[in-house]
PDB file of C-alpha atoms in Angstrom:
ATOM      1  CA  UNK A 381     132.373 117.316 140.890  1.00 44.00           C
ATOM      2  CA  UNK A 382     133.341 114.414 139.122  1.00 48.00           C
ATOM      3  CA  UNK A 383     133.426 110.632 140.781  1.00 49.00           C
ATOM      4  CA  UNK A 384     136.265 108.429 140.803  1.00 51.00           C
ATOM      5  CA  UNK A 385     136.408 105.343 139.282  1.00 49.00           C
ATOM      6  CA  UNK A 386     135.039 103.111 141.641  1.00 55.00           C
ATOM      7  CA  UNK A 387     132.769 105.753 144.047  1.00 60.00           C
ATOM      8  CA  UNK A 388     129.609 106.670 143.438  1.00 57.00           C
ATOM      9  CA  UNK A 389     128.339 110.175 142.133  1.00 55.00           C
ATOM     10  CA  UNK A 390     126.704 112.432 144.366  1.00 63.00           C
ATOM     11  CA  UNK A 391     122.920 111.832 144.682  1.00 75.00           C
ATOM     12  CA  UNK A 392     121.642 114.454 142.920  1.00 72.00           C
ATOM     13  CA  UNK A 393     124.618 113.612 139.761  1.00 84.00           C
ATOM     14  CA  UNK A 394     122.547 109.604 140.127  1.00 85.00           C
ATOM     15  CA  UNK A 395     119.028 111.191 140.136  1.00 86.00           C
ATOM     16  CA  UNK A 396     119.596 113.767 137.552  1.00 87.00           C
ATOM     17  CA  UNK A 397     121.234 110.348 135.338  1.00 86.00           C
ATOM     18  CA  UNK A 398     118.173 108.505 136.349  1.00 86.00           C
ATOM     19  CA  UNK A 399     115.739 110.691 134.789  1.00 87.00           C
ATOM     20  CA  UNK A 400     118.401 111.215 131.866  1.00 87.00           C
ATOM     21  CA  UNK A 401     117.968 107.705 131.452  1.00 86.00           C
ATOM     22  CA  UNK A 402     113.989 107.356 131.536  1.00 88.00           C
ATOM     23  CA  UNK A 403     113.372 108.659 127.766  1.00 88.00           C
ATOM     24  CA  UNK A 404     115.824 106.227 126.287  1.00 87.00           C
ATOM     25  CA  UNK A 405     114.436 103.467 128.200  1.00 86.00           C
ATOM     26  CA  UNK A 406     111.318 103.948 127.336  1.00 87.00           C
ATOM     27  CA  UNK A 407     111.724 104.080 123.828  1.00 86.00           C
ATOM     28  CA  UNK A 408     113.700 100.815 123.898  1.00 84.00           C
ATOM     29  CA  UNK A 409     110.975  99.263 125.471  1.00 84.00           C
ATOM     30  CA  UNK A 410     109.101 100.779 122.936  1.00 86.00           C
ATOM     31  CA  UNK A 411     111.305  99.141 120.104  1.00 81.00           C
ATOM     32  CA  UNK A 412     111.402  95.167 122.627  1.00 79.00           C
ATOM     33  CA  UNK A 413     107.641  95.845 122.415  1.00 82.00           C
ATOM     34  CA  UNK A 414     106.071  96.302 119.035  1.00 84.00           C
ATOM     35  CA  UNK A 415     105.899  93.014 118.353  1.00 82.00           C
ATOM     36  CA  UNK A 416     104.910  91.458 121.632  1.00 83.00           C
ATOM     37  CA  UNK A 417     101.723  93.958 120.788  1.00 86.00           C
ATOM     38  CA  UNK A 418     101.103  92.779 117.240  1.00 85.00           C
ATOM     39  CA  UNK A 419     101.624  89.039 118.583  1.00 88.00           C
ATOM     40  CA  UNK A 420      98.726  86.439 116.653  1.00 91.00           C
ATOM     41  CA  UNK A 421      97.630  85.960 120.838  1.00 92.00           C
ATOM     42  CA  UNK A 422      96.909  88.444 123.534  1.00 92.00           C
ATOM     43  CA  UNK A 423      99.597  90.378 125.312  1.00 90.00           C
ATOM     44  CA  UNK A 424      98.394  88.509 128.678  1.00 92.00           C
ATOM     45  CA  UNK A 425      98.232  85.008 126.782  1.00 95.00           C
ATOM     46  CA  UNK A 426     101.803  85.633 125.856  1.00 94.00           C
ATOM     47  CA  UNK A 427     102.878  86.529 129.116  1.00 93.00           C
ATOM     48  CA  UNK A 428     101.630  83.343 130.309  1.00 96.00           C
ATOM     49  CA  UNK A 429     104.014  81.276 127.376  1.00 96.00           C
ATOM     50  CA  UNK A 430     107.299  83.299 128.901  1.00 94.00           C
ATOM     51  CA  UNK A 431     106.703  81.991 131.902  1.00 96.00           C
ATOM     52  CA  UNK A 432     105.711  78.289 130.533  1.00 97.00           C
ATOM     53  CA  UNK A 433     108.925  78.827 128.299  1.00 96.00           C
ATOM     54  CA  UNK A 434     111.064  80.122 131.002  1.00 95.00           C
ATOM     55  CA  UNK A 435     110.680  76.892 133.614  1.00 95.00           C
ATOM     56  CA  UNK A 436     110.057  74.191 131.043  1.00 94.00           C
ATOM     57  CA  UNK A 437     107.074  72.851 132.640  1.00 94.00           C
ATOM     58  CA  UNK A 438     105.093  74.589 135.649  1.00 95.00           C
ATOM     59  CA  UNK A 439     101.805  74.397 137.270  1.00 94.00           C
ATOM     60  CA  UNK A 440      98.422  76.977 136.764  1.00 94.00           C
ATOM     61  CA  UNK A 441     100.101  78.213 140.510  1.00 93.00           C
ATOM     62  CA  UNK A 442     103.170  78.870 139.446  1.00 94.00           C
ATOM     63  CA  UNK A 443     102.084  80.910 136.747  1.00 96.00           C
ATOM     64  CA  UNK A 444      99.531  82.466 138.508  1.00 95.00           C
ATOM     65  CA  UNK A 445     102.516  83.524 141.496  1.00 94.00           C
ATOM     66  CA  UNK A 446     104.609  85.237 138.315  1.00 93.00           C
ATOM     67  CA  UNK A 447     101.706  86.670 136.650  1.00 93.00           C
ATOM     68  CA  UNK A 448     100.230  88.110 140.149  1.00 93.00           C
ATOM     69  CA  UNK A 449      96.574  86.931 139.025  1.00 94.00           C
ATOM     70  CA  UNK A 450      94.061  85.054 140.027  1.00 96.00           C
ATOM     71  CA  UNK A 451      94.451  81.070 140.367  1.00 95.00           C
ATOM     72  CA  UNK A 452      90.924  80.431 137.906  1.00 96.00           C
ATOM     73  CA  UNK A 453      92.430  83.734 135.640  1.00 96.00           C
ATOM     74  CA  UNK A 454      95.649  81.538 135.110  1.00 96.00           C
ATOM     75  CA  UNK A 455      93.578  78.648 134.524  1.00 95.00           C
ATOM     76  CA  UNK A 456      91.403  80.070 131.826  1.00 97.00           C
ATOM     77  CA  UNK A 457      94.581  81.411 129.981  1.00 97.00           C
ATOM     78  CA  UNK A 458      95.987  77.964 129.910  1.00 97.00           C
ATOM     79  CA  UNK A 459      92.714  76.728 128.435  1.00 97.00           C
ATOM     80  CA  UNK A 460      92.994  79.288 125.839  1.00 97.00           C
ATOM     81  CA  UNK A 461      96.115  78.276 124.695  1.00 98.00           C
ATOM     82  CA  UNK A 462      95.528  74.751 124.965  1.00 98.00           C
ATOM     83  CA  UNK A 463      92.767  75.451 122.776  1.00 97.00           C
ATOM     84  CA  UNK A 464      94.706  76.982 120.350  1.00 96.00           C
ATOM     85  CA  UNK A 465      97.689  74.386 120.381  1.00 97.00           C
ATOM     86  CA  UNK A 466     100.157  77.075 122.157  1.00 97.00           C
ATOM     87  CA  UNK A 467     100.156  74.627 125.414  1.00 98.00           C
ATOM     88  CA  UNK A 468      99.836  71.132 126.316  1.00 97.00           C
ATOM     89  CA  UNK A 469      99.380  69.286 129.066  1.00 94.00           C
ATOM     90  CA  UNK A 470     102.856  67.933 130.536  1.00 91.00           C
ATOM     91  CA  UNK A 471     103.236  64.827 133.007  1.00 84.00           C
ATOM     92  CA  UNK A 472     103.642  66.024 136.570  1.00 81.00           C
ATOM     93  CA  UNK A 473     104.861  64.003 139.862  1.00 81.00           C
ATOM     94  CA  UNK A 474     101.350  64.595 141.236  1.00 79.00           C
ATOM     95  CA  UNK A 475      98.549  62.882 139.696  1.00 77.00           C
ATOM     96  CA  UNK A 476      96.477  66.031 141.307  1.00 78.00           C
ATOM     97  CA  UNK A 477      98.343  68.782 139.619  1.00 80.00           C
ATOM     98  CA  UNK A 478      98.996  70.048 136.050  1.00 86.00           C
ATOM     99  CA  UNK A 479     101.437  70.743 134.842  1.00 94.00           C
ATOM    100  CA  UNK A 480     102.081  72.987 130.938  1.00 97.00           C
ATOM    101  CA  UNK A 481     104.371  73.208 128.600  1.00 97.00           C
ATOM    102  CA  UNK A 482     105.258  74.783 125.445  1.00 98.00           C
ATOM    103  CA  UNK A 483     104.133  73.147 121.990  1.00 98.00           C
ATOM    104  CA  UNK A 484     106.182  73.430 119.079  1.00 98.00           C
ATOM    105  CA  UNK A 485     103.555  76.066 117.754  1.00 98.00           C
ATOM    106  CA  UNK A 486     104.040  77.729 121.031  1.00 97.00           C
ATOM    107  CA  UNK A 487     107.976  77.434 120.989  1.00 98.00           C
ATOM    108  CA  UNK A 488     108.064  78.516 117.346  1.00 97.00           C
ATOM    109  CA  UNK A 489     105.742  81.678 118.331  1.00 96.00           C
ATOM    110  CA  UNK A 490     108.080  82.674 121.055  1.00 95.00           C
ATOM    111  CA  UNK A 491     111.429  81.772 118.479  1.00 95.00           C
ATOM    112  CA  UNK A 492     109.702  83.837 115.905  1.00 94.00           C
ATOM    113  CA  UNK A 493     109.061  86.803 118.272  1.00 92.00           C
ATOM    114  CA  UNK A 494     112.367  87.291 119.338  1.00 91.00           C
ATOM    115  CA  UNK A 495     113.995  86.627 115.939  1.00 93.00           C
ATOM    116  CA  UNK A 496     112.060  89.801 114.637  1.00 91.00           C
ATOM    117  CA  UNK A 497     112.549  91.883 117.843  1.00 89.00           C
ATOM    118  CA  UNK A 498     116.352  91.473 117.427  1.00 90.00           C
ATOM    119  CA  UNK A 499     116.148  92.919 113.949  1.00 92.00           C
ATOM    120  CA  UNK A 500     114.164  95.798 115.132  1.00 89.00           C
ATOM    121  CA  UNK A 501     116.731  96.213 118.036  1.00 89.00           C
ATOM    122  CA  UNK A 502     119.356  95.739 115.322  1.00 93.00           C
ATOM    123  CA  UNK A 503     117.777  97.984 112.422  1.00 92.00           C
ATOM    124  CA  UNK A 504     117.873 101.102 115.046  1.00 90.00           C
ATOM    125  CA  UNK A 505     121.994 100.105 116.152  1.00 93.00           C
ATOM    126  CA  UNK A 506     123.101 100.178 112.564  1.00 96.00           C
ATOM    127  CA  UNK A 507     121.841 103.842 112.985  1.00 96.00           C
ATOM    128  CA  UNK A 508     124.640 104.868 115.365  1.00 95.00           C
ATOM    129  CA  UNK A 509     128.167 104.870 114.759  1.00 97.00           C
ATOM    130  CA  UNK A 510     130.581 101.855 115.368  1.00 96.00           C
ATOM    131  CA  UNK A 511     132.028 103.506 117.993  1.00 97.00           C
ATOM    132  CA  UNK A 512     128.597 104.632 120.120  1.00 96.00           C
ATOM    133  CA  UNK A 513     127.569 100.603 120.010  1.00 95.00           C
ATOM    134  CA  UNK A 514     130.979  99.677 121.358  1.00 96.00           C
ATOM    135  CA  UNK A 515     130.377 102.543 124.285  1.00 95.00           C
ATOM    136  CA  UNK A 516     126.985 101.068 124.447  1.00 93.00           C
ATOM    137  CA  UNK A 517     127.720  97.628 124.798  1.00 93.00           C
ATOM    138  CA  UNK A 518     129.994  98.624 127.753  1.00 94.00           C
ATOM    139  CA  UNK A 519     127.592 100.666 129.361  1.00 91.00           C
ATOM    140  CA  UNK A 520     124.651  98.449 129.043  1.00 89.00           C
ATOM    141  CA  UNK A 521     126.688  95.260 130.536  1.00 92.00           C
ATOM    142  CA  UNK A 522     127.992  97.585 133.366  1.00 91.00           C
ATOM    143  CA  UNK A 523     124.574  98.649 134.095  1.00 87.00           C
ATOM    144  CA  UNK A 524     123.439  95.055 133.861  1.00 86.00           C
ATOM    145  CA  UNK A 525     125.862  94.384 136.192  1.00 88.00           C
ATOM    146  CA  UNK A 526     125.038  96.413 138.378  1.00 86.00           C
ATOM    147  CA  UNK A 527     121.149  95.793 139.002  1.00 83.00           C
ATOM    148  CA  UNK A 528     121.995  91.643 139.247  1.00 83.00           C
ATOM    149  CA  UNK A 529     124.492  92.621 142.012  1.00 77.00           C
ATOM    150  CA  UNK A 530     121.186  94.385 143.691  1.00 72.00           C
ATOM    151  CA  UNK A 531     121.183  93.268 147.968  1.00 67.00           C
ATOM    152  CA  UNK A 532     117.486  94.157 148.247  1.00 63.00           C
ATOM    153  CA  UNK A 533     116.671  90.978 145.862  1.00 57.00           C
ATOM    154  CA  UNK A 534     114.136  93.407 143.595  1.00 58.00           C
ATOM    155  CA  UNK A 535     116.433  92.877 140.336  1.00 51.00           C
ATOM    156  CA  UNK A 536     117.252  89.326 139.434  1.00 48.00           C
ATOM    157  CA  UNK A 537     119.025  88.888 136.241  1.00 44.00           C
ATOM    158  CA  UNK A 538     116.788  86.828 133.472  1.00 46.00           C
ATOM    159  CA  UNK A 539     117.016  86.444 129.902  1.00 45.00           C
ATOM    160  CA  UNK A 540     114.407  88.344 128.134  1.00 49.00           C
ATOM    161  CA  UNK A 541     111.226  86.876 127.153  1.00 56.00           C
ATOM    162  CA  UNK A 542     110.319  86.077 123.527  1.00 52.00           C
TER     163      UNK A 542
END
């Protein structure tokens, strides 16, 4: 039984697209995260730059809250990429607290990453047909749609990290 525009499927017509859905998921995460895995710092080093990237300047809490670690684990990673001129030291309100940003090496890493994870995304489009990306495009903003207009709060819309 087909849905109307506007209703939902059935459940099992949702689950059985759900699961349809896993593979190609996974192998576009697969695609976003090649690089992220060959990055010149550690996958968890990097995840601490999106979230320096993502506020501007933040605290070791505040990345320690995102990254659901340890306050002295944050710390350390910070360290490390002071250390190796990813992050500086930023001014904060609070003489007590500091505060991180991005350095233009760090910034440039980040630029870099997602530069050549856009032509990876890109090298596997100009596989399909003109006509699949424009029924792709529609699909994926629908679907993207969809999850930011989420009640429960467990999707918020974000731009993708590096």
């Amino acid at each position: 039984m087909a849905a109307s525009r506007g209703t939902r499927p059935p459940s099992e017509d949702v689950e059985e697209l759900a699961a349809a859905l896993d593979g190609p998921v996974g192998t576009l995460t697969a695609v976003w995260a090649t690089r992220h895995l060959h990055a010149p710092v550690p996958v968890t080093q990097l995840r601490v730059l999106f979230v320096v990237e993502r506020h501007g300047r933040v605290n070791v809490t505040g990345i320690a809250e995102e990254l659901d670690a340890l306050l002295s684990s944050a710390s350390r990673l910070c360290g490390r990429l002071e250390a190796t001129g990813m992050l500086e030291r930023a001014p904060a309100p609070d003489r007590r607290a500091i505060m991180w940003r991005l350095t233009p090496q760090g910034a440039g890493l980040l630029a870099r990453l997602r530069q050549e994870r856009l032509r990876d995304l890109a090298e596997v489009l100009e596989t399909m047909s003109a006509t699949d990306r424009a029924a792709l495009l529609t699909v994926l903003r629908r679907f993207d749609e969809a999850a930011a207009g989420r009640e429960d709060g467990r999707t918020t819309p974000f731009s993708m990290p590096a």
